[in-house]
Coordinates of C-alpha atoms and ligand atoms in Angstrom, one line a residue:
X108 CA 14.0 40.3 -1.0
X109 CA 10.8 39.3 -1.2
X110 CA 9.2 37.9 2.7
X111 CA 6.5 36.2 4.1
X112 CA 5.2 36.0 7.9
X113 CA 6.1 33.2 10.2
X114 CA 6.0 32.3 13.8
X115 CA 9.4 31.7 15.6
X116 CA 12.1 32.0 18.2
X117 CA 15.2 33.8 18.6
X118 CA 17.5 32.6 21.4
X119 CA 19.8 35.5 20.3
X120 CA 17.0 37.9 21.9
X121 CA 17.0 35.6 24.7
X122 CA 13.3 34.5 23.8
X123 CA 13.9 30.5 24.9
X124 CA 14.8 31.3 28.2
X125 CA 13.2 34.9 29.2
X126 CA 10.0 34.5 27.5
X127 CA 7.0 32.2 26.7
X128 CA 5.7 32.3 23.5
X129 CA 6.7 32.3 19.8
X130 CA 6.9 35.9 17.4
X131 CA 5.6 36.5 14.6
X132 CA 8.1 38.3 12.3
X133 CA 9.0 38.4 9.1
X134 CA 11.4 35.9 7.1
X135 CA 12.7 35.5 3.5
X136 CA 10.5 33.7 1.1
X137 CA 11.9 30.1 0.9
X138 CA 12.9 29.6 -2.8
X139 CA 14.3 26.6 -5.0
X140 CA 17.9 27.2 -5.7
X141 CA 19.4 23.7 -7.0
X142 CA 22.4 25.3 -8.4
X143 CA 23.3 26.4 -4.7
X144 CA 21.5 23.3 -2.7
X145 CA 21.3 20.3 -4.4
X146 CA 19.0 18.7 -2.2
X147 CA 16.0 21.2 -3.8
X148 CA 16.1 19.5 -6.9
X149 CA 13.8 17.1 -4.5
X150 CA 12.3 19.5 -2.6
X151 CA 8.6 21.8 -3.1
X152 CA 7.6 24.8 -1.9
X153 CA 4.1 24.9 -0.5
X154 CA 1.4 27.6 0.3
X155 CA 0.2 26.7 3.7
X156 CA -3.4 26.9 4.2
X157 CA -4.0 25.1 8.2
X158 CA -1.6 24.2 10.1
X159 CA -1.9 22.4 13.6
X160 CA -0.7 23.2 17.0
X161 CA 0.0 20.8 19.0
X162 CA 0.9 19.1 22.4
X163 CA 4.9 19.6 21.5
X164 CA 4.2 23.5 20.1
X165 CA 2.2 24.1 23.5
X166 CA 5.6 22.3 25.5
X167 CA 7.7 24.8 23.6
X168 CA 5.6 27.4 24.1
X169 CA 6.1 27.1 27.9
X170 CA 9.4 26.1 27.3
X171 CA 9.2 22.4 28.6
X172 CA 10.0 20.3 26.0
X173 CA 12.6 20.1 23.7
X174 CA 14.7 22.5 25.3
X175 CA 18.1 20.6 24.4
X176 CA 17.0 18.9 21.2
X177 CA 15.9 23.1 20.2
X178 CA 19.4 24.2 21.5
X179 CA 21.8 21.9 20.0
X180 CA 20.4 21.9 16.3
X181 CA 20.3 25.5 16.3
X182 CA 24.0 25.4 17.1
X183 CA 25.0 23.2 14.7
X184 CA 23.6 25.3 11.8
X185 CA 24.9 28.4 13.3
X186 CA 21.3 30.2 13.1
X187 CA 19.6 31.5 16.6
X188 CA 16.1 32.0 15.1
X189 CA 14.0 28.9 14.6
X190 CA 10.6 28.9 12.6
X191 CA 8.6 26.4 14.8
X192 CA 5.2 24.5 13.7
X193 CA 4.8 20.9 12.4
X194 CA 1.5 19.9 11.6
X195 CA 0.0 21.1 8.2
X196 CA -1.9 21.0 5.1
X197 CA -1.3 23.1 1.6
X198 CA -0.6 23.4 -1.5
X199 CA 2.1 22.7 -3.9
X200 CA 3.5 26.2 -5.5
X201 CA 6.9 25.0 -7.1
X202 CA 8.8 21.7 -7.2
X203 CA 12.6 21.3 -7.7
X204 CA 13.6 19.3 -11.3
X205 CA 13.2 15.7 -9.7
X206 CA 10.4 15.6 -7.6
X207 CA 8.1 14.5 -10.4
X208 CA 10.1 11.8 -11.4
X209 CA 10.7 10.6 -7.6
X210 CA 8.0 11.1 -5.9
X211 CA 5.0 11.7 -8.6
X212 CA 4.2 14.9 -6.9
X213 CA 3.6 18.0 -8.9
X214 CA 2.6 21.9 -8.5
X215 CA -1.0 22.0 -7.8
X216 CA -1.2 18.9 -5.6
X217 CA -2.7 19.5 -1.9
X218 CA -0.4 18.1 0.0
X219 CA 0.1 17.3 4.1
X220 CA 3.3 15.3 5.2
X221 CA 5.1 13.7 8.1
X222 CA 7.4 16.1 10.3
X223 CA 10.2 13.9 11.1
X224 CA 12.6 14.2 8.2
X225 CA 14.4 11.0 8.3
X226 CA 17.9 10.6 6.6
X227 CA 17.5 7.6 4.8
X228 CA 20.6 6.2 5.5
X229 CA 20.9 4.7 8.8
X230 CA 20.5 1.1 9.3
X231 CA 16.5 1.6 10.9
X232 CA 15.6 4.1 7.3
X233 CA 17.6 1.2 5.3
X234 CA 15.0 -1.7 6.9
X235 CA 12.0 0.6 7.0
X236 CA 11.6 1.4 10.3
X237 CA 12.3 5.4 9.8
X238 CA 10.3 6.1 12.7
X239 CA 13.4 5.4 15.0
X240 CA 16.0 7.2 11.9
X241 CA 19.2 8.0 14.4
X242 CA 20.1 11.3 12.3
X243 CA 16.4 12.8 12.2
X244 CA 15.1 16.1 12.2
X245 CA 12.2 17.3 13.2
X246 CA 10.2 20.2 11.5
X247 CA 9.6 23.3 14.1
X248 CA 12.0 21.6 16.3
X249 CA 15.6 20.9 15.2
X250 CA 14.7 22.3 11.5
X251 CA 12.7 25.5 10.7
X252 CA 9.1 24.4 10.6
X253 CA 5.8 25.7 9.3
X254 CA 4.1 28.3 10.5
X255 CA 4.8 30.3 8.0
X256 CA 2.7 31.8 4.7
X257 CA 5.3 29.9 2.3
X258 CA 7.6 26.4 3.7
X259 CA 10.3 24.6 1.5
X260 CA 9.7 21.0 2.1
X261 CA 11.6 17.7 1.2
X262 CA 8.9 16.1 -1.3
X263 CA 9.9 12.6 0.7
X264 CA 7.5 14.2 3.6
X265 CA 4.8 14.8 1.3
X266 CA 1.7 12.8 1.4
X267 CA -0.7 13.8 -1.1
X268 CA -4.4 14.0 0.3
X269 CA -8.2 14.2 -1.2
X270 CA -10.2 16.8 0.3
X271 CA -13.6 15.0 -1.6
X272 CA -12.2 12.3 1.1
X273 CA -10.9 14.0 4.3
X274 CA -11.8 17.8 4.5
X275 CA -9.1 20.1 4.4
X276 CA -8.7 21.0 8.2
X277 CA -8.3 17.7 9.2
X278 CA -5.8 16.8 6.7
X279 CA -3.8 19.4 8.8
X280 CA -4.4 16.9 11.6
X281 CA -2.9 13.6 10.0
X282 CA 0.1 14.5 12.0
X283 CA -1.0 14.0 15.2
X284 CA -3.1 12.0 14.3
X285 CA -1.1 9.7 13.0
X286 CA 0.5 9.6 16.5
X287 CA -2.4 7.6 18.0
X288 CA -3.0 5.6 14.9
X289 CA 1.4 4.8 15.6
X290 CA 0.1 4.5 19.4
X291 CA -2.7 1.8 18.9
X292 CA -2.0 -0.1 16.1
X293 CA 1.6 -0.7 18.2
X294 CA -0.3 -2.8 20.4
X295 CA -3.5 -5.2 19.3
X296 CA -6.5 -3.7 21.6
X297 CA -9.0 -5.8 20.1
X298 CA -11.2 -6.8 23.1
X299 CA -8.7 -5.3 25.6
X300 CA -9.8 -2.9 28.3
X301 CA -7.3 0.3 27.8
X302 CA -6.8 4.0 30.1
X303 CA -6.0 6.5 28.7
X304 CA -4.1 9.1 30.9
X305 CA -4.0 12.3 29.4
X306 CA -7.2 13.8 27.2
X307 CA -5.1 16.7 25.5
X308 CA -5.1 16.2 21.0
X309 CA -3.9 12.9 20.6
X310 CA -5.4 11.4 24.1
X311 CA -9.1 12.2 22.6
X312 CA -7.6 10.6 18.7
X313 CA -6.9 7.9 20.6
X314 CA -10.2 7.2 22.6
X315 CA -11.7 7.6 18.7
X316 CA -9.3 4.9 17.4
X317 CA -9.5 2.6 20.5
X318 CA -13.1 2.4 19.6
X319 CA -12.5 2.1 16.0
X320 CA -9.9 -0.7 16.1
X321 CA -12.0 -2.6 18.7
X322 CA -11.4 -1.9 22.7
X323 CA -14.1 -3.3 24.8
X324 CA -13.7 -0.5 27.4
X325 CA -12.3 2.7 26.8
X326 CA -11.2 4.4 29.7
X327 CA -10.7 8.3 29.9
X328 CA -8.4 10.5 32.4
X329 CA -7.7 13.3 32.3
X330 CA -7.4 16.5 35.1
X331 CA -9.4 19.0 33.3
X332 CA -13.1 17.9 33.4
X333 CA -14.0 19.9 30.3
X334 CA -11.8 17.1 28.3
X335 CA -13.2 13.9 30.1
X336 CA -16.5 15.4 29.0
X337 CA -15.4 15.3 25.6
X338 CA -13.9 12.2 26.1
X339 CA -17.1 10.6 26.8
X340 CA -18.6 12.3 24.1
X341 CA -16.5 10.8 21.2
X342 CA -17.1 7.4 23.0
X343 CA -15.3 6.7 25.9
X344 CA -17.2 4.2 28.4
X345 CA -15.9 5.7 31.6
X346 CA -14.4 8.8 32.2
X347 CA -12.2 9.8 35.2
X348 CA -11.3 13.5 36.8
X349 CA -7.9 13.0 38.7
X350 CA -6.6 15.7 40.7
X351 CA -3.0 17.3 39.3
X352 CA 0.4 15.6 40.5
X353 CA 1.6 16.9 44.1
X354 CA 4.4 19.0 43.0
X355 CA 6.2 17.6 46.8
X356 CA 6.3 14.1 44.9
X357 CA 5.8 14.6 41.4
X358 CA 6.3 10.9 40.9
X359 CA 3.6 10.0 43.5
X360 CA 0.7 7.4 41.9
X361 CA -2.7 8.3 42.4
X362 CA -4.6 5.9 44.6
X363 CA -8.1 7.1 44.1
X364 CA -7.7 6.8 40.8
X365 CA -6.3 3.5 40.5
X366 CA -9.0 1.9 42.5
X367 CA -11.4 3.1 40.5
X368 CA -9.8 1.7 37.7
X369 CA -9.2 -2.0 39.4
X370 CA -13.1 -1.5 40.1
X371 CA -14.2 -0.9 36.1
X372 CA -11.9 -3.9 35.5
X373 CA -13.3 -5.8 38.3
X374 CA -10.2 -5.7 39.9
X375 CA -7.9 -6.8 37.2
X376 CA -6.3 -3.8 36.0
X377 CA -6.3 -2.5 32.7
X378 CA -5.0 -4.6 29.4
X379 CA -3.3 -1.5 27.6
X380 CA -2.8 1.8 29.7
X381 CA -1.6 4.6 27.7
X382 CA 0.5 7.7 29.0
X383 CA -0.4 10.4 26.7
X384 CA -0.1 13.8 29.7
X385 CA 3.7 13.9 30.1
X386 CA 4.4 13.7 34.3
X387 CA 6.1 11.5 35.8
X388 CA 2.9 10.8 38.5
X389 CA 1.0 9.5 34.9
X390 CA 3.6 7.4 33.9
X391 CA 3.4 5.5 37.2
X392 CA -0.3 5.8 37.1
X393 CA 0.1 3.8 33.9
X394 CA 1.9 0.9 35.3
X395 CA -0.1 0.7 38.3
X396 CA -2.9 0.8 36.6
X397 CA -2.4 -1.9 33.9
X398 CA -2.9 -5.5 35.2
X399 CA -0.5 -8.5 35.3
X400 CA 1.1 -9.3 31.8
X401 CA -0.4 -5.9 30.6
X402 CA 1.3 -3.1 28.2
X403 CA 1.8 0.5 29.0
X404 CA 2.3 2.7 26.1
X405 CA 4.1 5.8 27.1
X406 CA 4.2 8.7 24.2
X407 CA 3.8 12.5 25.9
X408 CA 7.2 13.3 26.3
X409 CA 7.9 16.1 28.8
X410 CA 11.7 16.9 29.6
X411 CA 13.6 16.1 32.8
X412 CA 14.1 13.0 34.8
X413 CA 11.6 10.6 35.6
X414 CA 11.4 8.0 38.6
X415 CA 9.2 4.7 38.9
X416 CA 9.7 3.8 42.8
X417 CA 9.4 -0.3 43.1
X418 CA 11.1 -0.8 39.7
X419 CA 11.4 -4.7 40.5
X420 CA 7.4 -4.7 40.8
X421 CA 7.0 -3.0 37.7
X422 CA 9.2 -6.7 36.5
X423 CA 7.7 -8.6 37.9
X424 CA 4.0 -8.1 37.3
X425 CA 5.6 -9.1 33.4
X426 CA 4.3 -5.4 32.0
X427 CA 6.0 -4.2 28.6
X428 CA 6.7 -0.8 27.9
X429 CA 6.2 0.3 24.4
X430 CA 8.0 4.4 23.3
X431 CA 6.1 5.8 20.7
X432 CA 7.6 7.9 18.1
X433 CA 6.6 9.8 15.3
X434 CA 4.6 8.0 13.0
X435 CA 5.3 4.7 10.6
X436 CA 6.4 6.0 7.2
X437 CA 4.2 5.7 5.3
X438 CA 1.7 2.5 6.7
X439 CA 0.5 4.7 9.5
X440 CA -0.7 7.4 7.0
X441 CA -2.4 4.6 5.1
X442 CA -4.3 3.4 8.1
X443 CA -4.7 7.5 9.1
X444 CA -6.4 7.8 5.6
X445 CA -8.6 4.7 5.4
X446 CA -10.1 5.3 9.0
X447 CA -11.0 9.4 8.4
X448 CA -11.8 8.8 4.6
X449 CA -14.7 6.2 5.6
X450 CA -17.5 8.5 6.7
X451 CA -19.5 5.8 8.2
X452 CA -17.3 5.0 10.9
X453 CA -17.6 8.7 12.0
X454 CA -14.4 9.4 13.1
X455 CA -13.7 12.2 10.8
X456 CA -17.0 13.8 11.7
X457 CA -16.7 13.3 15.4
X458 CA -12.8 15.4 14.9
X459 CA -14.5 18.5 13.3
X460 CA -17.7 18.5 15.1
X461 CA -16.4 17.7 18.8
X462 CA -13.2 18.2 18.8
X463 CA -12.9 21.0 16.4
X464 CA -16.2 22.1 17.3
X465 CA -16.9 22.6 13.6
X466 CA -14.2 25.3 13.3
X467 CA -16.1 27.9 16.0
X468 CA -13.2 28.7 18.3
X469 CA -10.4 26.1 18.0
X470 CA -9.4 28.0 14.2
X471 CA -7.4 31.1 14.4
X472 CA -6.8 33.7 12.1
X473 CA -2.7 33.3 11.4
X474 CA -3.5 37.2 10.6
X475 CA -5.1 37.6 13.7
X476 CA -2.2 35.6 16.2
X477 CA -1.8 37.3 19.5
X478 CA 0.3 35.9 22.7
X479 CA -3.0 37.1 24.7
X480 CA -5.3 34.8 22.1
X481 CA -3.0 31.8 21.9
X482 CA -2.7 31.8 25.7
X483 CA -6.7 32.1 25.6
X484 CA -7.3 29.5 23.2
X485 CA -4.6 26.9 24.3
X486 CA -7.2 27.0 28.1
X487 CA -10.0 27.0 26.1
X488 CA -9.5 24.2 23.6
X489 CA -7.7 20.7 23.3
X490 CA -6.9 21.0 19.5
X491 CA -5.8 24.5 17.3
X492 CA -5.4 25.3 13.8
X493 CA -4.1 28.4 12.7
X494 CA -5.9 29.2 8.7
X495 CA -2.5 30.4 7.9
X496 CA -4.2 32.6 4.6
X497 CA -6.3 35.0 6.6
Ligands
ZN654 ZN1 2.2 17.6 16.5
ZN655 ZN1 17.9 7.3 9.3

């Protein structure tokens, strides 16, 4: 049987709960079989060239995210070893008999493609709103995903990009990015004053897009200094260290912080505040933080319980809170593709030469995929890519 590398757990080893980390092994090479699985007949094999790692991958990695979601759809297809990875670019290598005529996809296309596989039926897929599908899966997650050499893909998922438009790497980043294009166009921040709590991947997307789609004051937090630098640099106005939660009251706001905040908004508050770190202390951070009337936009999931003390103020100050999910299939793609293929706006540019750092350091070898590097890398940098062909 012929096999390819890929990057997973096995909770049959005990790897979820005894180890950080994913493995590299060796899997079978996904193949077409329509005769066996109907469902390839609409489905493509493609050759992975970058694939993304992510604030979710990191959250597995350490084993604080997903935990139940990574359990339960593991036990429902009787498998204990999961191929994780969601984010990626590649090429098309075979398609199953319909995919043509569906989709008007075809072997040789470059492809990258959302990671929530939705199921088309449920009442949100059958008015377009997939993004909140009650029966989807999630590549990496609850379905094997794609850090592998080879991935079988539904061709539904597939969104076919232009690399004379968007440069390969970054079309391995529509993914996430496509989480803070979800994120702000959820909300209209034309003119509004917005924090953003959290400056990991899709924090630093969204300071680019807050910009793009018209904030008058952008707003950066973050704990690591490194990333409010960066922050600033891809055109935040203001950028804010805060210290880590108190692990005594993990829930506890941040005074400091919020006064410094009511003093850039000259006392107001914030318009849009955006929770984009994952603890419970940023999620109240948020709501304190955003003024009267205001919206809070709360997207890095992190697992466990979370408290907001003085719910009934929360009410009464009239703030909406807005989950974000995935991305809109396909509009959200659309916008994705119209804001990084316009060069002038220099978004695109401003991902591979900041962020990125042109590809010196934040792009790993998949050949070359150590637990030492990863651990290395994940300190170093906001945003990884594995080139998943060397
Ligand atoms: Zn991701
Ligand atoms: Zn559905």
């Amino acid at each position: 049987m012929e096999t390819i590398n890929a990057l997973t757990i096995d909770i049959s080893k005990n790897e979820w709960h005894n180890q950080k980390g994913f493995f590299k092994r060796e899997v079978p090479m996904p193949v077409l079989d329509e005769k066996h699985n109907t469902k390839d007949a609409a489905s493509v094999i493609v050759k992975v060239m970058y694939a993304g790692i992510c604030g979710s991958d990191r959250g597995m990695w350490y084993r604080n995210a997903f935990t139940e979601l990574f359990h339960s759809a593991l036990e429902k297809e009787h498998k204990s070893m999961r191929i994780v990875g969601h984010e990626f670019v590649g090429e098309v290598v075979g398609a199953g008999s319909l995919v043509n005529e569906l989709y008007g996809i075809k072997v040789g296309d470059p492809v990258s493609g959302d990671s929530h596989i939705t199921c088309g039926k449920c009442f949100q897929c059958r008015i377009g709103e997939q993004e909140t599908c009650q029966d989807q899966a999630i590549m990496g997650i609850s379905i094997d995903g794609i850090f592998g050499e080879y991935v079988k893909i539904p061709a539904k998922n597939l969104w076919v990009v232009d690399f004379n438009r968007v440069r390969p790497e970054v079309c391995a980043m529509y993914d996430p990015f496509g989480n803070a294009v979800h994120a702000l166009t959820r909300v209209d921040v034309r003119g509004v004053r917005i924090a953003i709590f959290g400056c990991g991947q899709i924090g630093l997307f969204s300071i680019l897009l807050a910009r793009q789609f018209g904030a008058a004051k952008v707003i950066a937090i973050d704990v690591n200094k490194d990333n409010v630098d960066m922050a600033l640099e891809l055109g935040a106005h203001e950028g804010i260290v805060i210290k880590p939660a108190d692990k005594a009251n993990p829930y506890d706001i941040d005074r400091e912080v919020i006064d410094k905040v009511k003093e850039l908004t000259y006392g107001k508050g914030v318009d849009v505040s955006m929770e984009m770190a994952g603890f419970n202390s940023s999620v109240n951070n948020c709501i304190e933080a955003t003024r009267f009337g205001g919206q809070v936009i709360l997207f890095g999931i992190k697992d466990g319980d979370f408290i907001i003390p003085k719910f009934s103020k929360m009410v009464v100050k009239g703030i909406t809170l807005h989950n974000i999910i995935g991305r809109q299939i396909f509009r959200t793609w659309q916008i994705a593709q119209r804001v990084l293929s316009d060069r002038k706006n220099g978004v695109q540019d401003k991902m591979w030469d900041i962020i990125m750092r042109g590809g010196n350091g934040p792009v790993i070898k998949f050949s070359e995929f150590s637990h030492e590097l990863m651990e290395e890398k994940m300190k170093q940098y906001p945003k990884l890519l594995f080139d998943m062909q060397s």
